[in-house]
mmCIF file of C-alpha atoms and ligand atoms in Angstrom:
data_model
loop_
_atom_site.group_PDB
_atom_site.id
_atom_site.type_symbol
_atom_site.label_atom_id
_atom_site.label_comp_id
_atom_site.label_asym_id
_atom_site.label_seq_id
_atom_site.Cartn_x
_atom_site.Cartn_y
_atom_site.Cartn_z
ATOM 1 C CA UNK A 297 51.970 -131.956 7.968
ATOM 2 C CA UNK A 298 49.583 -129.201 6.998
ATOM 3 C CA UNK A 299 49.605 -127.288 3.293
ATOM 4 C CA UNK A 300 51.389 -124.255 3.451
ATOM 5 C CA UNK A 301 48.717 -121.119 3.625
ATOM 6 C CA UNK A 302 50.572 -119.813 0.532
ATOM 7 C CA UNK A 303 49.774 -122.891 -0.823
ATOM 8 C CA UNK A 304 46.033 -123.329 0.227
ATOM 9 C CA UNK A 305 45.272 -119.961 -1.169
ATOM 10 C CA UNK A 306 46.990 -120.182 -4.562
ATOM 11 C CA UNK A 307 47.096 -123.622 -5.858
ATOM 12 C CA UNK A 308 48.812 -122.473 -8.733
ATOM 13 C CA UNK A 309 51.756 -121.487 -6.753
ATOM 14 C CA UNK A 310 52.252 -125.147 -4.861
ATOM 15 C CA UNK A 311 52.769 -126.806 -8.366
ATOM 16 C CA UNK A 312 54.781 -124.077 -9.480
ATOM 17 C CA UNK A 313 57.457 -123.328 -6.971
ATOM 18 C CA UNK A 314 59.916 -125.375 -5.634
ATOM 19 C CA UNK A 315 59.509 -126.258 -2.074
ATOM 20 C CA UNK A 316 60.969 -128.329 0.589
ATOM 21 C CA UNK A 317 59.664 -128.756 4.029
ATOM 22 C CA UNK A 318 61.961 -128.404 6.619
ATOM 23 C CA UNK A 319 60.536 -126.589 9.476
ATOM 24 C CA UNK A 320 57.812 -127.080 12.677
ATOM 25 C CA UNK A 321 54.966 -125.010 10.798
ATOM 26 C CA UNK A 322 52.693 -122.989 11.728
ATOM 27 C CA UNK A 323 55.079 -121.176 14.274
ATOM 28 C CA UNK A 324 52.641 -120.863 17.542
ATOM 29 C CA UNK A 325 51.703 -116.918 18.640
ATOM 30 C CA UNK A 326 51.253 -116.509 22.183
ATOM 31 C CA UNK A 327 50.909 -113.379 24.206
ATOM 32 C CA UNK A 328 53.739 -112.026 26.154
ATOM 33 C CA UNK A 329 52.433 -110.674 29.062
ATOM 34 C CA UNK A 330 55.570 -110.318 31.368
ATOM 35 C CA UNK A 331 56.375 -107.520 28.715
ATOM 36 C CA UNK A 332 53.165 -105.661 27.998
ATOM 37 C CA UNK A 333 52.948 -103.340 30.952
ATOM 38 C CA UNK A 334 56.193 -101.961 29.926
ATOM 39 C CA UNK A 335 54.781 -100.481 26.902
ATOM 40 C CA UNK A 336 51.909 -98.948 26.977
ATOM 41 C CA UNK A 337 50.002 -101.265 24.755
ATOM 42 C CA UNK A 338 46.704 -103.264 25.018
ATOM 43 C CA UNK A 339 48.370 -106.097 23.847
ATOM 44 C CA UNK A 340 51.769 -107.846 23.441
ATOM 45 C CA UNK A 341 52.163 -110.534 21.407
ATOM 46 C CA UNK A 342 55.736 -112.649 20.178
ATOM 47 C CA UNK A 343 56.071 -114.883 16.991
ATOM 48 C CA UNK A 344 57.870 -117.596 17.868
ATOM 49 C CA UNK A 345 59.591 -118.306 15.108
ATOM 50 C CA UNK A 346 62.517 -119.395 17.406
ATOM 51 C CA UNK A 347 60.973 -122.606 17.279
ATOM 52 C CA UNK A 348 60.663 -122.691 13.560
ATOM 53 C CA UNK A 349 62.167 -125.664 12.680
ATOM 54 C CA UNK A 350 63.470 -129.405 14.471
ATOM 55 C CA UNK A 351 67.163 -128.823 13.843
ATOM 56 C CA UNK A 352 67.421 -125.373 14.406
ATOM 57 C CA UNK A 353 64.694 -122.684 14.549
ATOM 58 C CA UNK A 354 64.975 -118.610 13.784
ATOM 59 C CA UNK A 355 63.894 -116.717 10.563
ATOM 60 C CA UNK A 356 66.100 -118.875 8.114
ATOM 61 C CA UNK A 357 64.322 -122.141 7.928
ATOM 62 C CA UNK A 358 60.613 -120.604 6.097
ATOM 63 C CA UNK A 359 63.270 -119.161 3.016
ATOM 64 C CA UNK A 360 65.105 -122.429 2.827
ATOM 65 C CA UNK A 361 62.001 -124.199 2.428
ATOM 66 C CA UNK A 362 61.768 -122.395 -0.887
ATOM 67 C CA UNK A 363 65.800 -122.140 -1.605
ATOM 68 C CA UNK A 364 67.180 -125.507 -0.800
ATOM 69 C CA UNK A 365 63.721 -126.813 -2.909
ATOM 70 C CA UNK A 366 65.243 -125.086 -5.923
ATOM 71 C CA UNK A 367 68.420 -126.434 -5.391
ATOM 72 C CA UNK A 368 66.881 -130.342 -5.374
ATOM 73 C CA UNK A 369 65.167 -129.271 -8.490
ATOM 74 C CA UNK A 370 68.285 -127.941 -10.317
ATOM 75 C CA UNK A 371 69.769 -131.366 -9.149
ATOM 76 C CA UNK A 372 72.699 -129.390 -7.359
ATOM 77 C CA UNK A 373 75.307 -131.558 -5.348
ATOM 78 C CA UNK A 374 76.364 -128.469 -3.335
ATOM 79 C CA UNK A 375 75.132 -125.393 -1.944
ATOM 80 C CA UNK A 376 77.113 -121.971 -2.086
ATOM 81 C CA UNK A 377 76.483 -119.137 0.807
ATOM 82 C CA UNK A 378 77.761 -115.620 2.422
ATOM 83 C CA UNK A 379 77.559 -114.410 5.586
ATOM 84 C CA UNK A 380 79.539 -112.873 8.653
ATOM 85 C CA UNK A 381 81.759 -115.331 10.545
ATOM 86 C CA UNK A 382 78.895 -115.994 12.451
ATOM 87 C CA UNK A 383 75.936 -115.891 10.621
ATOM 88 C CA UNK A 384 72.656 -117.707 11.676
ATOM 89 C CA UNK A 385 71.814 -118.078 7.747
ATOM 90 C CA UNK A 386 75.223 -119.451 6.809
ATOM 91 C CA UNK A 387 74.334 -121.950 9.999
ATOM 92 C CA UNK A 388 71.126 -122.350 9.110
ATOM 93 C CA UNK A 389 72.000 -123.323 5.304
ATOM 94 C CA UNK A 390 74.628 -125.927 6.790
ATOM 95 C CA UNK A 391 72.437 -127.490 9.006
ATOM 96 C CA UNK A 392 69.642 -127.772 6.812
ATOM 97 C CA UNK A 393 71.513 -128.584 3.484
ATOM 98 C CA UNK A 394 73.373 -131.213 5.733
ATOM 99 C CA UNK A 395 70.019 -133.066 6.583
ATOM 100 C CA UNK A 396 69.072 -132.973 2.824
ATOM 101 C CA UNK A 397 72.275 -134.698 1.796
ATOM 102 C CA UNK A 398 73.628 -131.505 -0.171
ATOM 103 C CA UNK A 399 77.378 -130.380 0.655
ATOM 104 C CA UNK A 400 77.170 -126.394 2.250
ATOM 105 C CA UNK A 401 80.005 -124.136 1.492
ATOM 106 C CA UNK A 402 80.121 -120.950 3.499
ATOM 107 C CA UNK A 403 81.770 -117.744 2.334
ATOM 108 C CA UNK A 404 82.401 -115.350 5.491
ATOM 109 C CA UNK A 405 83.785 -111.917 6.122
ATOM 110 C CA UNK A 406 85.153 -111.054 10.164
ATOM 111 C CA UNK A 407 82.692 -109.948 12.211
ATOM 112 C CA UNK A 408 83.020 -108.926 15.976
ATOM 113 C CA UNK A 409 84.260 -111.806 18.223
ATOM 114 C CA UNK A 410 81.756 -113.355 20.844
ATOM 115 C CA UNK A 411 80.177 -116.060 22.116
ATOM 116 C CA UNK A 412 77.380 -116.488 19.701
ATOM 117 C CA UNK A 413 79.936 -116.307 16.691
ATOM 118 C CA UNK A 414 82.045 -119.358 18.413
ATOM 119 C CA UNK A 415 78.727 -121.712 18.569
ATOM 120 C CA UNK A 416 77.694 -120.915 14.963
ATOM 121 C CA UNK A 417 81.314 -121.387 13.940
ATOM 122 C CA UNK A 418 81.233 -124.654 16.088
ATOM 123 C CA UNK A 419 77.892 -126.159 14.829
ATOM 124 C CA UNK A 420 78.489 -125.255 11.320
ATOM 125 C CA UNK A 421 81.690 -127.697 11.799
ATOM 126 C CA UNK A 422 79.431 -130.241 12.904
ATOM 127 C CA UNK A 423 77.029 -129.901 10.756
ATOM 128 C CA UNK A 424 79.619 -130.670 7.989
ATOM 129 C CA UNK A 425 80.276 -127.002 6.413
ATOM 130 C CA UNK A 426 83.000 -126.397 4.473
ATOM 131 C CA UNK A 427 83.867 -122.916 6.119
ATOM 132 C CA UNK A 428 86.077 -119.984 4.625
ATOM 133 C CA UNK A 429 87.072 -116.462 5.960
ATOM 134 C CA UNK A 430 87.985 -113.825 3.966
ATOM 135 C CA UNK A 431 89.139 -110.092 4.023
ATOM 136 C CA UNK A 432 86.224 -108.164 3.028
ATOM 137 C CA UNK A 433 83.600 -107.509 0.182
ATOM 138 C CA UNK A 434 85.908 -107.491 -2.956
ATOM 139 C CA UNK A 435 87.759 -110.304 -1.195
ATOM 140 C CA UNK A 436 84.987 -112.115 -0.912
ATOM 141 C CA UNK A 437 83.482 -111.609 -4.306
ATOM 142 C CA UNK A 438 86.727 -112.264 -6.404
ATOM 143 C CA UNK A 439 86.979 -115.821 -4.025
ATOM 144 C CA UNK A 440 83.262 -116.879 -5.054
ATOM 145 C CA UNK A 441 84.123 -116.353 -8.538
ATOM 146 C CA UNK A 442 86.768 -118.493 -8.505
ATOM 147 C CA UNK A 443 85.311 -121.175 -5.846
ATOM 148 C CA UNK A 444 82.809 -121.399 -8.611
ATOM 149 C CA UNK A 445 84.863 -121.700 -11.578
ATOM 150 C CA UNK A 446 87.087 -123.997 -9.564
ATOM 151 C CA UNK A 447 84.177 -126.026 -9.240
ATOM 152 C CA UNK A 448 83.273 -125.872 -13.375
ATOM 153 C CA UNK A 449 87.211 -126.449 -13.801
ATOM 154 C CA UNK A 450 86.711 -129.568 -11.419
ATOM 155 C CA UNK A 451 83.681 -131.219 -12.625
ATOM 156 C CA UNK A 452 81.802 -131.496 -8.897
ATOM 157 C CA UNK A 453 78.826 -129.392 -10.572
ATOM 158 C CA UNK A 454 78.081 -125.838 -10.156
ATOM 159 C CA UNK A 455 77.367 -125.460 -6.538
ATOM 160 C CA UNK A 456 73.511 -123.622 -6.032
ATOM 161 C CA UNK A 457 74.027 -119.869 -4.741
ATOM 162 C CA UNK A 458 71.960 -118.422 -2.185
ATOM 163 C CA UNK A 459 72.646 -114.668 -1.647
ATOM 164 C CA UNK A 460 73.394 -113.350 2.034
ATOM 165 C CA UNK A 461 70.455 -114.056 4.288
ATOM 166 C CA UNK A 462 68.550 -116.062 2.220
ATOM 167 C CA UNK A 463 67.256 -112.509 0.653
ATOM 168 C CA UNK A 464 66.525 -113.528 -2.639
ATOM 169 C CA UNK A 465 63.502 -113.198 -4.274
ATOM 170 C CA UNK A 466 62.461 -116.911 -3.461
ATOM 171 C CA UNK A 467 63.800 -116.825 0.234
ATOM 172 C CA UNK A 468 61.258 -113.793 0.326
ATOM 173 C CA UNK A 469 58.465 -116.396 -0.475
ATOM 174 C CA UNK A 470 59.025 -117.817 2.544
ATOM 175 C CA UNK A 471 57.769 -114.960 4.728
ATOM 176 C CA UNK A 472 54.835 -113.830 2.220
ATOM 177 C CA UNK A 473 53.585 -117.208 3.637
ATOM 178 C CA UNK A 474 54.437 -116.466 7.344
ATOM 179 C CA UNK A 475 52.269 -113.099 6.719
ATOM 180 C CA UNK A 476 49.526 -115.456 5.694
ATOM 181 C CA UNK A 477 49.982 -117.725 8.155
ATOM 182 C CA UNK A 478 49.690 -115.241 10.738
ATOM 183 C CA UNK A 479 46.373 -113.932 9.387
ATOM 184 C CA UNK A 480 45.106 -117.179 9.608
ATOM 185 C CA UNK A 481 45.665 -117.261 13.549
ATOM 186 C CA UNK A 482 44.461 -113.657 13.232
ATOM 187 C CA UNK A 483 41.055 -114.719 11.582
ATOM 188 C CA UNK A 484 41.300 -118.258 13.834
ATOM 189 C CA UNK A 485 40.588 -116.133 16.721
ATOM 190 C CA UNK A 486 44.398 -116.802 18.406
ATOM 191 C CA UNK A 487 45.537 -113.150 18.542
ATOM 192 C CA UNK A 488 43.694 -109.536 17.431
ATOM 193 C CA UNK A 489 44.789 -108.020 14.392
ATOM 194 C CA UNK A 490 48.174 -106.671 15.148
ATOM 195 C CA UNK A 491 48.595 -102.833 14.525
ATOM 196 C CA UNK A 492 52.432 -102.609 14.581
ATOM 197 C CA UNK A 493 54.562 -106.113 14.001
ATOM 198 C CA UNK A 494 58.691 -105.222 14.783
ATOM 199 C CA UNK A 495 61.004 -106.898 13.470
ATOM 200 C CA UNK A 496 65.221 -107.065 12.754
ATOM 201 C CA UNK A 497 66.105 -106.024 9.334
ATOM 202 C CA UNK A 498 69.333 -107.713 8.167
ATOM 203 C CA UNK A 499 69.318 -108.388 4.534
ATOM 204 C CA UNK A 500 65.471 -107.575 4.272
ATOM 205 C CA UNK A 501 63.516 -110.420 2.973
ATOM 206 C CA UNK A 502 61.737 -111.376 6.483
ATOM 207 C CA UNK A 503 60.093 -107.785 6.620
ATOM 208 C CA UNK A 504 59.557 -107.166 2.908
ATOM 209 C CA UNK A 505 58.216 -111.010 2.873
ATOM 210 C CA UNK A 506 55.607 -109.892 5.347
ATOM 211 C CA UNK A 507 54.455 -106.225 4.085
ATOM 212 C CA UNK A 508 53.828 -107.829 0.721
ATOM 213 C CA UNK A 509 52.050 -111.158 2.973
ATOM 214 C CA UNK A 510 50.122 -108.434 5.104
ATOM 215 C CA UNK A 511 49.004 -106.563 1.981
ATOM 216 C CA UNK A 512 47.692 -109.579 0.522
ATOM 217 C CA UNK A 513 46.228 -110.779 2.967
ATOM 218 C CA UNK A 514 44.430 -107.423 3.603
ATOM 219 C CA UNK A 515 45.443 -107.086 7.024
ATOM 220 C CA UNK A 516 45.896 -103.321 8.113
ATOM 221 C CA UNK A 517 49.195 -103.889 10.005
ATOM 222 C CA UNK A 518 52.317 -101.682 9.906
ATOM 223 C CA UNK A 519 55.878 -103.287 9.553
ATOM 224 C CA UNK A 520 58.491 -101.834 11.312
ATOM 225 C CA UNK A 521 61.513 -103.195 10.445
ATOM 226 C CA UNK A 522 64.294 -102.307 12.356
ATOM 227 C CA UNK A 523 67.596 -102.055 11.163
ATOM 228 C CA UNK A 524 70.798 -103.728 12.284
ATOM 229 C CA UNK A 525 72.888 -103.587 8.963
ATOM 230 C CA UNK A 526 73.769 -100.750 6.465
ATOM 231 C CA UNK A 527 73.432 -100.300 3.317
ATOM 232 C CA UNK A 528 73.082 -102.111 0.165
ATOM 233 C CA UNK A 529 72.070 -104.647 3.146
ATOM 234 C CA UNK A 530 69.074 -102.922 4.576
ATOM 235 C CA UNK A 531 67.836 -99.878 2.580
ATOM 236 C CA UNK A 532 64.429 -98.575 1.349
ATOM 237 C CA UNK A 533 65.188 -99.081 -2.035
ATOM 238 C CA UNK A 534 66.306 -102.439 -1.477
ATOM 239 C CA UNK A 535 62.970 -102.708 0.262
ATOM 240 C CA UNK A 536 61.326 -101.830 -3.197
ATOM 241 C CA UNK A 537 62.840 -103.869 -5.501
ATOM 242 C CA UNK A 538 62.825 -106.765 -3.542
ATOM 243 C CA UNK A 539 59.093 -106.464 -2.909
ATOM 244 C CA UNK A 540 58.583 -106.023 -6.462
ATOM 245 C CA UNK A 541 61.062 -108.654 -7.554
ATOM 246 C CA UNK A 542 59.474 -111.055 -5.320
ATOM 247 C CA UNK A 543 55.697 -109.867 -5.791
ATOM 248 C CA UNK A 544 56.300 -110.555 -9.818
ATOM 249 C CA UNK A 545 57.858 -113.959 -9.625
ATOM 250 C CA UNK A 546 54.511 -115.123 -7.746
ATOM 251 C CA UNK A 547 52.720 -113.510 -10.796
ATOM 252 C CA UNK A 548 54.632 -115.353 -12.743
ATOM 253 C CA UNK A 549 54.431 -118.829 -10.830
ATOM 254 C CA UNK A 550 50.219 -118.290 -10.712
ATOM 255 C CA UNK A 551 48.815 -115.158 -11.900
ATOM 256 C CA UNK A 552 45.923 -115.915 -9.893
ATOM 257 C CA UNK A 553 48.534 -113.981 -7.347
ATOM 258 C CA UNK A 554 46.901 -109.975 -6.871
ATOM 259 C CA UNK A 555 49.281 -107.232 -8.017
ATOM 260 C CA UNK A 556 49.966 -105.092 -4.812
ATOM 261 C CA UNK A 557 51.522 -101.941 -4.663
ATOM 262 C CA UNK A 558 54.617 -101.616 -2.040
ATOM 263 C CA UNK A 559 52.239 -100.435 0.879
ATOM 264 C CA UNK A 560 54.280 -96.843 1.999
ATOM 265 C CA UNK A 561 52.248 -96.088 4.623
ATOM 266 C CA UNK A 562 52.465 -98.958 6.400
ATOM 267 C CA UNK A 563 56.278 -99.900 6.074
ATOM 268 C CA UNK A 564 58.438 -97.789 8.397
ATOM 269 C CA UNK A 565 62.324 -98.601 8.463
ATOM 270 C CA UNK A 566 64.128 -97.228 11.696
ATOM 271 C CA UNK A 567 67.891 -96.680 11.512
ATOM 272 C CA UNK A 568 67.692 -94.867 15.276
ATOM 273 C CA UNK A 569 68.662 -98.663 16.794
ATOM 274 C CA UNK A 570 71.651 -100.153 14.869
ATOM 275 C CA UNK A 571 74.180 -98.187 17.063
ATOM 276 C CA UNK A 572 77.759 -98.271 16.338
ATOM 277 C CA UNK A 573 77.572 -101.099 13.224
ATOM 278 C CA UNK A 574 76.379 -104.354 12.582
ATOM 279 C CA UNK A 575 77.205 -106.936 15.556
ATOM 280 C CA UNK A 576 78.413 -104.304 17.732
ATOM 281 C CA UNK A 577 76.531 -103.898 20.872
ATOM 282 C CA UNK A 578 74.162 -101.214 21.612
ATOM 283 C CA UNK A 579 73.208 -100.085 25.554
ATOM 284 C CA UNK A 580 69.583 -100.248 24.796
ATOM 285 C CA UNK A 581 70.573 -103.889 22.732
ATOM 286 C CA UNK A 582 71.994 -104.993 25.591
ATOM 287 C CA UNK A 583 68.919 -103.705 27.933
ATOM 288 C CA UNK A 584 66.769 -105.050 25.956
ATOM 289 C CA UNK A 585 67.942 -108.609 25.694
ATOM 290 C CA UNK A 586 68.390 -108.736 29.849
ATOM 291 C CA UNK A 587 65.026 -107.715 29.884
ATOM 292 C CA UNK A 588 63.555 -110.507 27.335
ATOM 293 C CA UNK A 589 65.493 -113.066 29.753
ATOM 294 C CA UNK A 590 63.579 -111.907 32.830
ATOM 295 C CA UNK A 591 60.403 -112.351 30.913
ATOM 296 C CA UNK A 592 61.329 -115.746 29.464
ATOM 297 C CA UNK A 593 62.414 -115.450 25.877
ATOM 298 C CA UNK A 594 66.067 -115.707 24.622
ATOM 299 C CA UNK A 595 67.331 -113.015 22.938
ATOM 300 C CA UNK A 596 70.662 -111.804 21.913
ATOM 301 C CA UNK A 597 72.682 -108.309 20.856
ATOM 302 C CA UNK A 598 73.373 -108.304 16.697
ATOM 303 C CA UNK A 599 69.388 -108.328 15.335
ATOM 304 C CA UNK A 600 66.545 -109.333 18.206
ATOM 305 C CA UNK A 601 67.770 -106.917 21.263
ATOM 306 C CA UNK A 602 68.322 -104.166 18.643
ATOM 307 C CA UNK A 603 64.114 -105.222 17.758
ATOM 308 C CA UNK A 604 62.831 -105.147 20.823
ATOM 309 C CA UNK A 605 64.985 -102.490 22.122
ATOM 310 C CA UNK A 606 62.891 -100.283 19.065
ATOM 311 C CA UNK A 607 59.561 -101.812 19.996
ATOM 312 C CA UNK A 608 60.059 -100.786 23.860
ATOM 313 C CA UNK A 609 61.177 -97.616 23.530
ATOM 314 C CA UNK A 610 58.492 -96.583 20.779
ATOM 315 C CA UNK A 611 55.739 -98.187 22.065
ATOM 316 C CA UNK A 612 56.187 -96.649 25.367
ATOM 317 C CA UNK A 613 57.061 -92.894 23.967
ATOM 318 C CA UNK A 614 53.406 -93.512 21.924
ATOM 319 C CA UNK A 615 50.396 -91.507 23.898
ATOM 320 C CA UNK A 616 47.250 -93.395 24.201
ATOM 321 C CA UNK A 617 46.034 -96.823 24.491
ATOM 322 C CA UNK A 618 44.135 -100.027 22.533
ATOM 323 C CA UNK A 619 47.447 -100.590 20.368
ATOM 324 C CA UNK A 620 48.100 -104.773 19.307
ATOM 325 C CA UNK A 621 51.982 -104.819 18.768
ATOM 326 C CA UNK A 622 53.556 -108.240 17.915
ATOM 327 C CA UNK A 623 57.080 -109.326 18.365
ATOM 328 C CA UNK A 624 58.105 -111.497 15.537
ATOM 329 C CA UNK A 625 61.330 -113.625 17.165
ATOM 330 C CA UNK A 626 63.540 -114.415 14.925
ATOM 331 C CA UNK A 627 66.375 -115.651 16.671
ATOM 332 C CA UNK A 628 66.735 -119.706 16.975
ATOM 333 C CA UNK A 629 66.007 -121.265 20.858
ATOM 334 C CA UNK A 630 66.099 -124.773 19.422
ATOM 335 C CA UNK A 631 69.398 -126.215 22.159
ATOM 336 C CA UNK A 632 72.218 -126.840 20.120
ATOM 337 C CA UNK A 633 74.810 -127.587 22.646
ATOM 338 C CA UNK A 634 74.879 -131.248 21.799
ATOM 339 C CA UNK A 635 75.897 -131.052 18.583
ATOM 340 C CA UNK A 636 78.654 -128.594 19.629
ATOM 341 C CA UNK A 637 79.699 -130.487 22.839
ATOM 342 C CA UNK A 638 82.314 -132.820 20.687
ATOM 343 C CA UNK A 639 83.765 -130.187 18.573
ATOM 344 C CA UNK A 640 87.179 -128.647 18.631
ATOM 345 C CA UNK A 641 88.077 -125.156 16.923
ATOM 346 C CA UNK A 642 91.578 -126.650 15.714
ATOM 347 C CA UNK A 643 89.060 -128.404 12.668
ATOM 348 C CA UNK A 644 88.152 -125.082 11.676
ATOM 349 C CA UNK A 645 90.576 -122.950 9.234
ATOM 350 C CA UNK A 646 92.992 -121.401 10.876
ATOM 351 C CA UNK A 647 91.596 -118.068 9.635
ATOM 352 C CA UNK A 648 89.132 -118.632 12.623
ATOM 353 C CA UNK A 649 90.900 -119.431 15.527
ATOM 354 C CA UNK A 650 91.302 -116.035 16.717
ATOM 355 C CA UNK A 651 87.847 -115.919 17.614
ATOM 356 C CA UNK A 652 88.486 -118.858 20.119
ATOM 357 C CA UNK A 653 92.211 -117.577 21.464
ATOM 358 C CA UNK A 654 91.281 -113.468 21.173
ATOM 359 C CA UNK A 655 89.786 -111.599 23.536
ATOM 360 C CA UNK A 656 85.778 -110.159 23.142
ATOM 361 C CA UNK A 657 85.988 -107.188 24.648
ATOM 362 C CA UNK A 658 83.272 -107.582 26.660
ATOM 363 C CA UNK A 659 80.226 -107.764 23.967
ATOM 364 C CA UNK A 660 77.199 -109.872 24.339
ATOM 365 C CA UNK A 661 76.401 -112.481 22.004
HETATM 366 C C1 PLP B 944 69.100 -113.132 9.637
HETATM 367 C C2 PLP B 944 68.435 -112.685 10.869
HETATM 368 C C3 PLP B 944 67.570 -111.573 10.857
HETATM 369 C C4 PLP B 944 67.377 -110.690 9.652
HETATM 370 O O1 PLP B 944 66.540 -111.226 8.676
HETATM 371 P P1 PLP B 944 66.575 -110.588 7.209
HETATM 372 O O2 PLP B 944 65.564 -111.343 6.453
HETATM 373 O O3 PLP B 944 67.977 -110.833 6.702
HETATM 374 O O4 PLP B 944 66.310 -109.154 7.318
HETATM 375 C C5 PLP B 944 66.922 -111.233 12.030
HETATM 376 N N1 PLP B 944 67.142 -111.934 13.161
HETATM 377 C C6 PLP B 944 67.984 -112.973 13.221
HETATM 378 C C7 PLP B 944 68.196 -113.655 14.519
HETATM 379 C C8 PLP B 944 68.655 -113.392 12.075
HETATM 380 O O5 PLP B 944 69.501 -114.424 12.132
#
């Protein structure tokens, strides 16, 4: 296994912060050339991070590395989580706290009902999650407070909490080194220097991971992080506090870390693609992930169609030529249908089962 770029270029930081390998790094970067005429650019390039990890691939695994590590150093039993009924992070968490030995408990608010939200539901059962539905954000907050103090009450240990989509300032960590690990294909001679990289913004630490990555790495590339949640979720403030939050606790781990200004002109967020609401279908969503399936990459409607859907129609609105746009995938491709194959809904809390007996209304995963 190779040493993390983060790690090779601060040694300070690999003794300092807690870490866990998990995934299948570095992610390969290939060109996506079934896409490029479409847009106008020189170049087209995709990130797969779909392949990010042996279990189960997507954006989640490069924060857990750093997450689940500081749970195994605070000697937690138990990890605690939030997400929407079908969250890849509350997934991700399961699977990946499963293979580490540590119990996952997921907190989840509805969500629309589809396809995608029944295998997540269904893996996270086999993957051993302790799953639980509740009514909304108050609901949800006064039930963590007392899952937790249950837990104090109990004796079982005070489970670890990771915030929703991994976003902390540590989860962040994780894609500071994927921005590093990129320029080091960059300067390998793999792709050019990308000018523009799109990406989903859900909760905000994959994009704000990068820019501050980008920046330190001195690359010249613009983030544009595309938004398919509202706020407190995705936000520019949020954008600003977590890339200072997460810029000082590297300071703080190795001061051998560069201060870095949040780089303004080269972080754009675009709210023009999240459509009627996080989850909920979009026409150009939907366009967009039929058109990723013709060129060979599987995509679906809540975070990568809305993505792409912003890189196409951008990138093909933009006059002139010479442009190097990347497509960082963050959506897992790793099969998972085994795992689900033996599982039945009935195992699930009841509070789910209407996502297996209702109706979808026609929405794409
Ligand atoms: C969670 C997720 C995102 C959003 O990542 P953030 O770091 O929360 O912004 C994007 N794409 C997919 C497929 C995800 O599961």
């Amino acid at each position: 296994m190779s040493v993390l770029p983060l790690f090779s270029r601060f040694p300070g930081l690999a003794s300092a912060l807690p870490y866990v390998a998990l995934g299948s790094l570095p992610t390969p970067v290939v060109r996506w050339s079934a896409l490029a005429g479409a847009t106008g650019a020189a170049s087209l390039w995709l990130k797969q991070d779909d392949i990010s990890g042996p279990l189960y691939g997507g954006n989640k695994v490069r924060k857990l590395e750093f997450l689940l590590g500081a749970a195994r150093v605070r000697g937690a039993g138990s990890v605690l989580t939030f997400g929407a009924a079908g969250s890849n992070h509350a997934l991700a968490t399961a699977i990946y706290a499963g293979a580490l030995g540590l119990e996952a408990i997921s907190m989840m608010v509805p969500q629309e009902p589809g396809p995608t939200v029944r295998r997540n539901l269904l893996r996270g059962l086999a993957a051993g999650a302790s799953l639980r539905l509740h009514g909304g954000r108050g609901a949800v907050r006064g039930a963590t407070v007392a899952e937790v103090a249950g837990r104090f009450a109990s004796g079982a240990g005070r489970p670890f909490i990771i915030p929703a989509g991994g976003s902390a300032p540590l989860g962040t960590v994780g894609f500071v080194n994927a921005a590093l690990e990129l320029a080091d294909q960059v300067a390998a001679g793999e792709l050019p220097a990308p000018d523009r990289i799109y990406v989903a913004s859900g909760t905000m630490g994959t994009c704000v991971g990068l820019l501050l990555g980008l920046a330190v790495a001195g690359l010249p590339t613009e983030v544009v992080a595309v938004r398919v949640t509202v706020a407190p979720y995705t936000s520019p403030e949020k954008a600003r506090r977590l890339f200072a939050r997460t810029a000082a606790l590297l300071r703080r781990a190795d001061p051998a870390f560069p201060q870095v200004a949040f780089p303004e002109a080269r972080f754009t967020l675009r709210d023009d693609f999240l459509g009627p609401g996080y989850g909920r279908a979009t026409a150009a969503g939907t366009e967009a992930v039929a058109r990723a399936a013709s060129a060979g990459v599987t995509l679906e409607g809540t975070y990568t169609g809305k993505a792409l859907a912003c890189l196409l129609a951008v990138e093909a609105a933009r006059a002139g030529n010479g442009r190097n746009i990347l497509f960082w995938n963050t959506y897992n491709s790793v099969p998972q249908g085994e795992a689900i194959k033996a599982m039945d809904y009935h195992q699930l809390p009841a509070d789910f089962h209407r996502y297996f007996t209702e109706s979808d209304g026609g929405l794409p995963g």
